[in-house]
XYZ file of C-alpha atoms in Angstrom:
776
model
C 164.677 159.602 128.708
C 164.751 158.063 132.174
C 168.551 157.881 132.072
C 168.721 161.585 131.323
C 166.401 162.403 134.183
C 168.481 160.291 136.542
C 171.632 162.063 135.454
C 170.037 165.357 136.384
C 169.099 164.151 139.819
C 172.699 163.127 140.354
C 173.902 166.661 139.682
C 171.875 168.779 142.066
C 168.940 168.517 144.406
C 165.928 170.158 142.800
C 164.163 172.462 145.245
C 160.934 174.396 145.059
C 161.704 177.897 143.788
C 161.075 181.069 145.714
C 161.051 183.125 142.536
C 160.392 182.540 138.869
C 163.568 182.868 136.860
C 165.536 181.484 133.973
C 169.289 181.271 133.846
C 171.356 181.299 130.666
C 174.974 180.319 131.120
C 177.413 181.019 128.289
C 180.848 179.533 128.526
C 184.027 180.085 126.519
C 186.127 176.903 126.650
C 189.254 178.147 124.881
C 190.927 181.241 123.514
C 189.892 180.950 119.863
C 188.144 183.958 118.397
C 185.310 184.362 115.937
C 186.221 185.452 112.451
C 184.171 188.627 112.744
C 185.911 189.849 115.945
C 189.360 191.441 115.657
C 191.444 192.600 118.591
C 194.616 194.630 119.155
C 196.225 195.655 122.402
C 193.986 198.710 122.693
C 190.906 198.134 120.576
C 188.260 195.579 119.783
C 186.610 195.669 116.353
C 183.248 193.955 116.195
C 180.962 193.539 113.182
C 177.404 194.016 114.394
C 174.647 193.419 111.854
C 177.191 194.103 109.093
C 178.220 197.400 110.748
C 181.829 197.617 111.921
C 182.469 199.093 115.359
C 185.788 199.799 117.029
C 185.629 199.840 120.810
C 188.567 201.439 122.623
C 189.839 200.043 125.882
C 193.000 200.591 127.851
C 194.711 197.385 128.984
C 196.772 199.518 131.363
C 193.608 200.386 133.247
C 192.846 196.727 133.693
C 196.341 195.705 134.688
C 196.708 198.655 137.042
C 193.583 197.737 138.943
C 193.587 193.975 138.674
C 196.152 191.327 138.079
C 196.506 189.955 134.572
C 194.239 186.971 134.041
C 191.610 188.150 136.494
C 188.045 189.044 135.650
C 188.777 192.271 133.766
C 191.220 190.593 131.421
C 188.785 187.773 130.756
C 185.930 190.190 130.154
C 188.158 191.882 127.601
C 188.442 188.577 125.717
C 184.918 187.228 126.107
C 182.323 189.990 125.965
C 183.021 191.080 122.370
C 182.307 187.515 121.335
C 179.044 187.402 123.246
C 178.036 190.796 121.861
C 178.751 189.652 118.330
C 176.804 186.444 118.822
C 173.792 188.230 120.281
C 173.567 190.714 117.427
C 174.937 188.881 114.420
C 172.401 188.618 111.550
C 173.043 184.894 111.223
C 171.926 184.279 114.791
C 168.402 182.919 114.447
C 167.952 182.958 118.223
C 168.544 186.712 118.338
C 164.903 187.741 118.244
C 164.170 185.447 121.197
C 166.722 187.113 123.468
C 166.603 190.816 122.595
C 163.261 192.476 121.921
C 162.316 196.112 121.309
C 160.282 196.447 124.506
C 162.809 194.757 126.800
C 164.689 196.368 129.668
C 168.214 195.046 130.152
C 170.594 195.542 133.073
C 174.289 194.761 132.812
C 175.962 194.140 136.155
C 179.603 195.105 135.766
C 179.752 196.431 132.220
C 183.525 196.864 132.260
C 185.423 199.759 130.778
C 184.590 198.913 127.169
C 180.829 198.578 127.493
C 180.845 196.090 124.636
C 177.483 194.561 125.448
C 175.849 197.951 125.889
C 177.243 199.222 122.593
C 176.109 196.061 120.814
C 172.741 195.418 122.364
C 171.293 198.774 123.418
C 169.921 199.717 119.964
C 167.828 196.559 119.902
C 166.017 196.894 123.240
C 163.780 199.470 124.883
C 166.188 200.443 127.656
C 169.714 199.297 128.493
C 171.462 200.047 131.809
C 175.240 199.579 131.740
C 176.449 199.642 135.340
C 179.824 199.443 137.036
C 181.942 200.780 139.866
C 183.316 204.293 139.829
C 186.814 203.545 138.513
C 185.365 202.011 135.323
C 182.931 204.802 134.551
C 185.231 207.186 132.695
C 186.105 204.819 129.871
C 182.706 203.154 130.064
C 180.979 206.478 129.414
C 183.450 207.297 126.650
C 182.745 204.094 124.798
C 178.988 204.314 125.275
C 178.933 207.915 124.044
C 181.221 207.254 121.059
C 179.828 203.952 119.953
C 176.240 203.494 121.061
C 175.127 206.718 119.452
C 176.729 205.596 116.204
C 174.993 202.234 116.326
C 171.688 203.858 117.213
C 171.934 206.140 114.212
C 172.793 203.273 111.904
C 169.788 201.316 113.083
C 167.432 204.341 113.163
C 166.979 204.352 116.912
C 166.080 207.473 118.847
C 168.842 209.383 120.621
C 168.549 210.597 124.190
C 170.277 213.307 126.145
C 173.753 212.671 127.469
C 175.598 213.774 130.541
C 179.207 213.389 131.677
C 178.588 213.779 135.382
C 180.652 211.555 137.628
C 179.478 209.814 140.757
C 181.035 208.297 143.809
C 181.274 204.554 144.073
C 178.006 202.966 145.187
C 175.835 206.008 144.469
C 172.484 205.285 142.879
C 170.869 208.637 142.096
C 169.477 209.012 138.599
C 170.913 212.519 138.192
C 174.386 210.994 137.918
C 173.580 208.736 134.993
C 174.758 209.161 131.409
C 172.272 208.389 128.643
C 172.667 208.185 124.894
C 170.273 206.449 122.526
C 168.770 203.544 124.418
C 171.776 203.106 126.728
C 172.190 204.500 130.223
C 175.474 204.387 132.168
C 174.725 204.023 135.859
C 177.185 204.068 138.785
C 176.569 200.847 140.652
C 178.505 198.455 142.847
C 176.126 195.522 142.716
C 178.033 193.745 145.464
C 177.117 196.485 147.942
C 173.889 197.951 146.611
C 170.267 196.976 147.131
C 169.632 197.022 143.395
C 165.829 197.128 143.567
C 166.028 200.460 145.397
C 167.523 202.248 142.370
C 164.922 204.699 140.990
C 165.563 203.729 137.357
C 164.656 200.131 138.102
C 161.680 200.570 140.377
C 159.191 201.442 137.664
C 160.399 198.958 135.074
C 159.833 195.341 134.348
C 163.295 193.761 134.076
C 163.734 191.256 131.258
C 167.442 190.412 130.977
C 170.399 190.721 133.309
C 173.894 190.412 131.872
C 176.457 189.349 134.425
C 179.635 189.332 132.356
C 182.343 187.567 134.296
C 180.923 188.616 137.657
C 181.669 185.308 139.357
C 185.440 185.293 139.553
C 185.729 184.267 143.166
C 183.503 182.423 145.598
C 182.817 185.449 147.787
C 180.812 187.051 144.976
C 178.478 184.113 144.487
C 175.971 184.909 147.199
C 175.744 188.666 146.431
C 174.957 187.918 142.781
C 172.276 185.396 143.686
C 170.741 187.887 146.108
C 170.834 190.607 143.445
C 169.153 188.309 140.955
C 166.387 187.464 143.397
C 166.030 191.137 144.297
C 165.601 192.176 140.666
C 163.192 189.360 139.844
C 160.771 190.721 142.441
C 160.498 193.994 140.518
C 158.452 192.343 137.778
C 155.465 191.565 139.958
C 152.509 193.542 138.623
C 154.660 195.827 136.460
C 153.349 194.650 133.130
C 151.347 197.267 131.259
C 151.208 195.622 127.820
C 148.579 193.009 128.602
C 151.082 190.172 128.870
C 151.646 188.147 131.982
C 154.635 189.182 134.076
C 157.748 188.118 132.216
C 160.461 186.127 133.880
C 163.996 187.427 134.212
C 166.720 185.875 132.079
C 170.227 185.934 133.545
C 173.045 185.741 130.996
C 176.498 184.936 132.360
C 179.812 184.929 130.548
C 183.079 183.655 131.940
C 186.187 181.749 131.012
C 185.520 178.522 132.872
C 184.258 180.656 135.794
C 187.821 180.842 137.088
C 187.578 177.325 138.569
C 185.175 174.406 138.893
C 184.922 175.109 142.617
C 183.461 178.549 141.962
C 180.962 177.137 139.486
C 179.884 174.509 141.986
C 179.523 177.124 144.697
C 177.433 179.300 142.442
C 175.193 176.420 141.413
C 174.571 175.266 144.957
C 173.778 178.766 146.122
C 171.491 179.395 143.189
C 169.703 176.094 143.740
C 168.889 177.153 147.272
C 166.714 179.968 145.919
C 165.600 178.798 142.498
C 164.538 175.564 140.861
C 167.474 174.434 138.743
C 168.396 171.538 136.479
C 171.932 171.301 135.164
C 172.594 168.986 132.258
C 176.079 167.463 132.442
C 178.585 167.641 129.606
C 178.308 163.954 128.750
C 174.846 164.436 127.265
C 176.075 166.664 124.496
C 179.142 165.035 123.024
C 177.346 164.305 119.745
C 175.138 167.384 119.560
C 177.304 169.838 117.698
C 179.457 170.543 114.719
C 182.709 169.383 116.267
C 182.960 172.435 118.493
C 183.732 174.784 115.624
C 181.392 177.398 117.009
C 178.581 179.522 115.731
C 180.086 181.015 112.609
C 182.208 179.652 109.816
C 185.817 180.188 110.768
C 184.848 180.735 114.377
C 185.844 179.003 117.535
C 183.562 180.354 120.194
C 181.141 177.801 121.560
C 178.062 179.320 123.132
C 176.772 176.851 125.597
C 173.132 177.266 126.442
C 169.858 178.955 126.226
C 167.094 178.952 128.841
C 164.115 176.677 128.423
C 161.879 179.649 127.780
C 163.933 180.569 124.732
C 165.176 177.080 123.892
C 165.683 176.769 120.162
C 166.146 173.510 118.251
C 168.752 174.937 115.904
C 170.756 176.252 118.812
C 170.685 172.918 120.590
C 171.457 170.761 117.587
C 174.275 172.838 116.101
C 176.238 173.775 119.154
C 178.445 171.816 121.514
C 176.648 172.401 124.778
C 178.166 171.946 128.218
C 175.704 173.449 130.663
C 171.980 174.075 130.574
C 170.421 175.594 133.647
C 166.696 176.200 133.644
C 164.773 177.738 136.487
C 161.011 177.629 136.548
C 158.363 178.841 138.921
C 155.702 176.686 140.543
C 153.297 177.339 137.669
C 152.826 174.956 134.803
C 154.031 176.175 131.420
C 150.426 176.016 130.218
C 148.880 177.970 133.071
C 147.239 177.364 136.378
C 144.967 174.495 135.346
C 147.829 171.988 135.176
C 151.011 171.608 137.184
C 154.163 170.254 135.550
C 157.913 170.961 135.703
C 159.979 171.934 132.668
C 162.588 169.209 132.972
C 161.070 166.940 130.321
C 160.718 169.831 127.948
C 164.436 170.535 127.894
C 165.348 166.892 127.527
C 162.820 166.321 124.769
C 164.212 169.132 122.659
C 167.578 167.456 122.815
C 166.159 163.991 122.191
C 164.201 165.090 119.147
C 167.300 166.634 117.572
C 169.631 163.794 118.544
C 170.345 162.896 114.910
C 172.207 165.863 113.496
C 172.654 166.003 109.697
C 176.116 166.550 108.286
C 174.840 169.850 106.872
C 172.351 172.010 108.740
C 168.834 172.405 107.386
C 167.847 175.959 106.409
C 164.986 176.113 108.930
C 166.537 173.989 111.659
C 165.395 175.440 114.955
C 162.193 176.990 113.632
C 159.116 175.548 115.320
C 155.833 175.449 113.365
C 152.456 174.738 114.950
C 150.230 173.243 112.254
C 146.469 173.633 112.786
C 145.584 172.927 109.154
C 143.719 170.152 107.389
C 143.360 168.703 103.883
C 145.920 170.142 101.426
C 146.755 173.866 101.131
C 147.792 174.304 104.777
C 149.409 170.875 105.202
C 151.332 171.358 101.947
C 152.636 174.706 103.221
C 153.789 173.222 106.526
C 155.288 170.191 104.770
C 157.477 172.568 102.755
C 158.621 174.167 106.016
C 159.224 170.712 107.477
C 161.240 169.662 104.437
C 163.400 172.750 104.994
C 164.155 171.594 108.525
C 161.457 173.132 110.735
C 160.043 171.167 113.669
C 156.380 170.891 112.616
C 153.819 169.846 115.232
C 150.550 168.884 113.555
C 147.431 169.266 115.706
C 144.817 166.719 114.645
C 141.270 165.906 115.695
C 141.453 163.646 118.694
C 139.502 160.753 117.122
C 139.373 161.098 113.346
C 142.583 163.014 112.670
C 143.080 165.025 109.505
C 140.158 164.837 107.043
C 142.414 163.254 104.427
C 143.057 160.199 106.599
C 139.617 159.026 105.449
C 140.054 159.886 101.767
C 140.489 156.573 100.006
C 141.015 154.160 98.466
C 143.837 153.619 97.854
C 145.366 152.861 101.237
C 148.819 151.633 102.233
C 148.385 148.253 103.984
C 149.440 147.853 107.613
C 152.449 145.667 108.238
C 152.859 146.021 111.990
C 150.663 143.048 112.855
C 147.901 145.187 114.344
C 144.284 145.136 113.243
C 142.769 148.000 111.319
C 143.767 149.906 108.205
C 147.013 151.464 107.129
C 147.433 155.036 105.828
C 145.446 156.784 103.104
C 147.541 157.652 100.060
C 146.277 161.228 100.131
C 147.333 161.661 103.737
C 150.726 160.135 103.023
C 151.157 162.902 100.476
C 149.963 165.776 102.668
C 149.198 164.768 106.298
C 147.861 161.488 108.399
C 144.454 159.220 109.158
C 142.599 157.164 111.776
C 142.919 153.421 111.340
C 140.512 152.101 108.746
C 139.550 148.529 107.944
C 142.662 147.481 105.990
C 144.588 150.415 104.745
C 145.274 154.130 105.130
C 147.244 155.962 102.465
C 145.827 159.371 101.628
C 147.154 161.390 104.570
C 150.752 161.035 103.492
C 150.538 163.597 100.684
C 151.606 166.446 103.008
C 152.476 164.993 106.372
C 156.066 163.879 106.246
C 158.574 165.607 108.518
C 155.817 166.333 111.038
C 154.886 165.179 114.507
C 151.266 164.361 115.285
C 149.483 165.588 118.427
C 145.880 164.322 118.577
C 144.005 166.897 120.632
C 140.527 168.300 121.257
C 140.965 172.061 121.399
C 137.288 172.507 122.217
C 138.244 171.289 125.692
C 139.754 173.870 128.037
C 142.777 171.672 128.673
C 143.277 171.234 124.929
C 143.174 174.984 124.404
C 145.737 175.451 127.171
C 148.075 172.967 125.504
C 147.810 174.709 122.120
C 148.469 178.066 123.788
C 151.558 176.662 125.494
C 152.860 175.363 122.171
C 152.093 178.677 120.467
C 154.057 180.495 123.151
C 157.207 178.588 122.173
C 156.582 178.457 118.409
C 157.916 180.661 115.650
C 155.051 180.034 113.247
C 151.401 178.988 113.513
C 149.455 178.026 110.391
C 145.665 177.512 110.476
C 142.906 177.145 107.890
C 139.651 177.623 109.781
C 136.914 180.037 108.771
C 137.577 183.580 110.038
C 136.595 183.927 113.676
C 136.490 180.191 114.422
C 139.655 179.983 116.507
C 138.794 183.201 118.376
C 136.015 181.243 120.093
C 138.711 179.131 121.723
C 141.163 181.925 122.487
C 143.485 180.745 119.716
C 143.250 183.761 117.417
C 146.236 185.888 116.447
C 145.659 188.772 118.853
C 145.284 186.465 121.843
C 148.352 184.372 121.072
C 150.410 187.411 120.098
C 150.006 188.779 123.625
C 152.060 185.814 124.851
C 154.492 185.620 121.932
C 155.291 188.876 120.147
C 157.485 187.047 117.659
C 154.751 184.662 116.507
C 154.112 184.538 112.763
C 150.461 183.538 112.380
C 149.344 182.474 108.897
C 145.633 182.045 108.150
C 144.627 180.162 105.009
C 140.969 180.354 103.956
C 138.945 179.969 100.794
C 138.250 183.675 100.365
C 140.329 185.559 102.941
C 139.692 187.368 106.218
C 137.848 190.248 104.522
C 135.462 190.747 101.618
C 131.882 189.643 100.892
C 132.862 185.970 100.562
C 135.038 185.826 103.693
C 132.549 183.682 105.596
C 132.330 181.082 102.804
C 134.165 177.783 102.959
C 136.147 176.993 99.839
C 137.656 173.817 98.437
C 140.130 173.835 95.582
C 137.695 172.830 92.842
C 135.126 175.490 93.818
C 137.777 178.204 93.664
C 139.099 176.833 90.355
C 135.564 177.251 88.987
C 134.761 180.663 90.445
C 138.131 182.299 89.861
C 138.497 181.525 86.172
C 140.836 178.555 85.995
C 138.251 175.912 85.104
C 136.878 178.066 82.283
C 140.250 178.043 80.503
C 140.996 174.363 81.204
C 139.853 171.596 78.854
C 139.611 170.843 75.158
C 138.750 173.633 72.726
C 135.201 172.474 72.096
C 134.736 170.559 75.333
C 133.304 171.291 78.748
C 135.302 173.058 81.473
C 137.375 170.641 83.571
C 139.470 170.902 86.709
C 143.240 170.520 86.679
C 144.433 166.973 87.353
C 145.852 167.908 90.785
C 144.458 170.364 93.325
C 146.564 173.121 91.828
C 144.858 175.984 93.706
C 145.542 174.293 97.043
C 149.125 173.593 96.057
C 149.878 177.115 94.828
C 148.281 178.539 97.971
C 150.556 176.326 100.058
C 153.554 177.535 98.062
C 152.565 181.199 98.347
C 151.973 180.826 102.090
C 155.311 179.145 102.711
C 156.993 182.003 100.820
C 155.147 184.560 102.923
C 156.194 182.793 106.122
C 159.845 182.711 105.057
C 159.666 186.445 104.323
C 158.107 187.082 107.740
C 160.852 185.062 109.430
C 163.439 187.136 107.617
C 161.660 190.351 108.592
C 161.570 189.249 112.228
C 165.369 189.161 112.398
C 165.369 192.963 112.130
C 162.079 193.861 113.850
C 161.860 191.087 116.493
C 158.119 191.109 115.780
C 155.856 188.500 114.242
C 152.799 189.321 112.150
C 149.503 187.989 110.819
C 149.503 186.660 107.250
C 146.111 186.526 105.495
C 146.195 184.010 102.612
C 143.272 182.805 100.514
C 142.754 180.244 97.776
C 140.842 182.851 95.756
C 143.663 185.415 95.844
C 146.279 182.828 94.948
C 144.182 181.491 92.078
C 143.695 184.970 90.634
C 147.434 185.636 91.010
C 148.287 182.500 89.013
C 146.061 183.420 86.058
C 149.249 185.168 84.963
C 149.411 185.894 81.220
C 145.734 185.083 80.645
C 144.663 187.706 83.195
C 147.164 190.168 81.768
C 145.756 189.671 78.271
C 142.219 190.364 79.469
C 143.301 193.464 81.416
C 145.298 194.855 78.489
C 142.757 194.090 75.756
C 139.617 194.726 77.746
C 138.120 191.627 76.113
C 137.056 188.274 77.525
C 139.563 185.427 77.515
C 139.819 183.040 74.600
C 138.360 180.109 76.494
C 139.835 176.619 76.563
C 142.770 175.585 74.414
C 143.452 172.013 75.562
C 147.230 171.536 75.430
C 147.608 174.374 72.913
C 148.723 177.935 73.549
C 146.551 180.871 72.452
C 149.544 182.933 71.296
C 152.114 180.376 70.094
C 151.832 177.826 67.258
C 152.827 175.020 67.189
C 152.851 174.533 70.953
C 150.711 171.551 71.971
C 150.394 167.766 72.100
C 150.233 165.815 68.839
C 149.092 162.208 68.387
C 151.566 159.376 67.844
C 150.898 155.779 66.910
C 150.861 154.766 70.599
C 150.267 157.957 72.544
C 151.077 161.637 72.327
C 154.097 163.920 72.127
C 154.209 167.617 72.961
C 156.136 169.835 70.562
C 157.092 173.452 71.197
C 158.004 175.563 68.192
C 158.147 178.687 70.320
C 159.923 180.899 67.741
C 160.784 180.908 64.034
C 164.113 179.122 64.500
C 162.570 176.322 66.577
C 159.738 175.968 64.072
C 162.350 175.499 61.351
C 163.969 172.677 63.352
C 160.571 171.011 63.826
C 159.891 171.130 60.074
C 163.245 169.556 59.241
C 162.913 166.770 61.828
C 159.451 165.702 60.675
C 160.599 165.743 57.043
C 159.020 168.925 55.670
C 161.653 171.692 55.753
C 159.724 173.657 53.119
C 156.978 174.422 55.627
C 159.311 176.903 57.335
C 159.302 179.118 54.210
C 155.589 178.783 53.479
C 154.090 182.308 53.472
C 151.355 181.105 55.791
C 153.841 179.944 58.446
C 156.932 182.162 58.210
C 156.174 184.088 61.437
C 154.479 183.134 64.656
C 151.760 185.705 63.972
C 151.056 183.960 60.651
C 151.128 180.527 62.267
C 148.579 181.648 64.848
C 146.362 182.957 62.027
C 146.624 179.679 60.104
C 146.616 177.406 63.147
C 143.606 175.495 61.762
C 145.722 174.463 58.734
C 149.172 173.908 60.307
C 148.217 171.873 63.380
C 146.370 169.127 61.429
C 149.283 168.962 58.973
C 151.736 168.230 61.805
C 149.337 165.787 63.471
C 148.909 163.774 60.294
C 152.662 163.235 60.203
C 153.327 162.545 63.913
C 150.747 159.753 64.134
C 152.827 157.659 61.721
C 155.487 156.895 64.322
C 155.549 155.853 67.973
C 156.274 158.264 70.782
C 159.665 156.680 71.391
C 160.599 157.017 67.720
C 159.793 160.723 67.771
C 161.750 161.186 71.007
C 164.797 159.715 69.251
C 164.263 161.911 66.186
C 164.111 165.141 68.219
C 166.919 164.220 70.622
C 169.743 166.754 70.397
C 167.751 169.065 68.137
C 167.558 171.914 70.630
C 163.794 172.081 70.231
C 161.557 171.537 73.295
C 159.697 168.218 73.145
C 158.308 165.714 75.633
C 156.362 162.492 75.803
C 152.956 162.675 77.473
C 153.497 160.172 80.286
C 151.085 158.878 82.860
C 151.974 159.191 86.545
C 153.265 155.627 86.837
C 155.736 156.182 84.002
C 156.695 159.531 85.486
C 157.612 157.998 88.852
C 159.689 155.337 87.082
C 161.307 157.788 84.657
C 165.100 157.514 84.503
C 165.591 161.225 85.055
C 163.148 161.377 87.970
C 164.940 158.512 89.682
C 168.372 159.970 88.934
C 167.299 163.217 90.602
C 166.220 161.339 93.735
C 162.579 162.375 93.474
C 161.268 159.072 94.822
C 162.379 158.015 98.287
C 161.603 155.015 100.427
C 161.028 155.655 104.126
C 159.887 153.556 107.050
C 156.335 154.132 108.254
C 155.413 153.282 111.842
C 152.436 151.121 110.833
C 152.896 150.389 107.130
C 156.590 149.547 107.032
C 158.590 150.662 103.975
C 156.664 153.112 101.808
C 157.704 155.222 98.832
C 157.066 158.963 98.797
C 157.708 161.770 96.338
C 160.807 163.551 97.637
C 161.299 167.262 98.215
C 162.480 169.163 95.106
C 164.869 171.390 97.104
C 168.551 170.786 96.463
C 171.008 173.030 98.324
C 174.772 173.033 97.985
C 175.402 173.507 101.709
C 172.203 172.520 103.476
C 170.498 169.256 104.327
C 166.935 169.019 102.979
C 165.312 165.593 103.045
C 162.483 163.398 104.267
C 163.685 162.875 107.827
C 160.705 160.789 108.904
C 157.532 159.385 107.359
C 154.067 160.841 107.966
C 153.051 160.065 111.549
C 150.235 157.849 112.672
C 147.441 159.682 114.489
C 148.746 160.886 117.846
C 152.078 159.139 117.342
C 153.961 161.967 119.078
C 151.327 163.090 121.595
C 153.143 161.815 124.671
C 156.530 163.130 123.568
C 155.165 166.613 122.846
C 153.335 166.770 126.172
C 156.493 165.636 127.952
C 158.295 168.569 126.336
C 155.693 170.828 127.929
C 156.456 169.234 131.284
C 153.564 166.814 131.715
C 154.115 163.681 133.756
C 153.044 160.239 132.588
C 150.110 160.274 135.018
C 148.935 163.641 133.712
C 149.197 162.473 130.098
C 147.274 159.291 130.864
C 144.625 161.359 132.606
C 144.199 163.619 129.587
C 143.926 160.570 127.332
C 141.291 158.957 129.528
C 139.266 162.176 129.411
C 139.471 162.317 125.622
C 141.438 165.575 125.575
C 144.350 163.947 123.738
C 144.977 160.623 122.063
């Protein structure tokens, strides 16, 4: 980390900023095109969200006004690629750059207006500006294409006008508007941009400067324009959010020359706080420079720290990152810290790039859950590639860290316990006397931040993480987190794209909403325990916390659906999940039978099925075997294999309905025969028969089963304190994605310092928070 910081200091002097701003620099290193962009001498065809657009442009206009190879010609080559990247459905960063309430200004839109056509339907207002000689074709393309896109994406259409204006004129009456796009006459090199009426009343969110810096004389005017526009945001926010920073997006083909880039950087650094990461840091960060899409060749080179996205960093070959931050800490006024460490930490954390990308690579999940349902949900997301930050109690950690024995022994030479087995399966635990194993049930592929969010500083840290997260999952009683300003409505004001999932025993509404609920209580109250157990025995719980696990599965599904929805709406949402709802949902056929018949359920059936016979476990000489004669044909196979083919034609057993009626006769008959041989003997007899059968194994035999091992369901990983440990692997197996246990469950607070460094805290600040008990 220190080497990276030094390399930054070697690049540019970091100065205190005059304004708050972020800069996004996109660079096209060669002339390769993306597979979804096609070009002829007079048109550009771009596929935008699966809709094909043809944008007309006259090369003669460019060559008649500028020499070939100058900015216009480069814009012609580059902006369709940027437009496609910004709006392509596969771009998971899309919702972080373009949002429905944003106002976007394009300085120098060019005659094609590619960015305006592509992006205007997805933002609140889009101003495509240029000098007078470009306006004719610019208006033509905006009118022909933007309206079409707006209709396809159900956006409102505005009034249009074809009035012309003299170069440099800024009056609103000479603008052309269609849909969300406005064409505005503007020579940004000569105009005081903030004086334009259309801009005065708006908060500016994004400025596109497509190929504006093509010679050194334009550097200072652009920097001045950027500073001028950033001032417009002060006090303009009416939505309850804090004033948003401006994001500047630049596109160029090597910025004409390194000298121009250097001039721009030095001038920009004089007004804004800037860090530029040199090319050498990113040689191993991408996919060989192939670009964003399969068959592509366009390498998009950065994203600002505010929008920095793990997937974007880890999959792309990056050459320049420039981040500009104001004097305020990313977590508010109570703490002061620069953003430099945050950028570097993102890159450090994703330094090992899998050969195949993970499905959720780049998605950040803030995990405020404990025990099993919530941690199991977030572990699934972590297995799929998300960066999961687990917030744990500052001293005791997750509740499951104390749930033992058994515990995994420590092997790092330190005193104290290892990890609880339960935590190893779902989460993490404070050091106990000898061991700690329980936490690991649902805590792999997570980072641990030990934090007291009852402290103001702790709340500020959680809010800062929520502001840069895609998903937050919590399982506190309704209203609990609102006391600390960590409820959905509060956090949504700072992050409109946040998906906030609440898991409780009985939901956010209803007469039981204020009740706490553990798995076994919900199993009892919501019907599962009543139908579980032997026919004449007492009700029993399922051997694993099945209600917790199914709730975790349901919640992870809901989150994935919300992430998918966000790609089209750019909005997050609140997900209300409860153990009680999920348990009722999984009553499945039993609930359906009760609803259809109007009668009470049939009670407990042990391993048997109320509607299928034979379909249960039968005794063997050394254990049990489960046999499934689910239809008449399979029942016939069973009869032949156990040596009584005549049973299949017995009038009492010829149909499943009959077999259910005479269950009390047939089941003992089969059992009397199966107990004469061992389980292994019966497995050999039924092998290849086509009839479902299975040994009843204990968990030890299951984890050592040939098939389980062949499928890679047990994996050994290295634990920070316990050394090599074995964990149950993820069941996901994708043909073209990497899904695996990337790292073992963390020790309590193992990643606290790293995560705080990402937020910009210095070592002294982190040590101070630790000494005060805010973090550990």
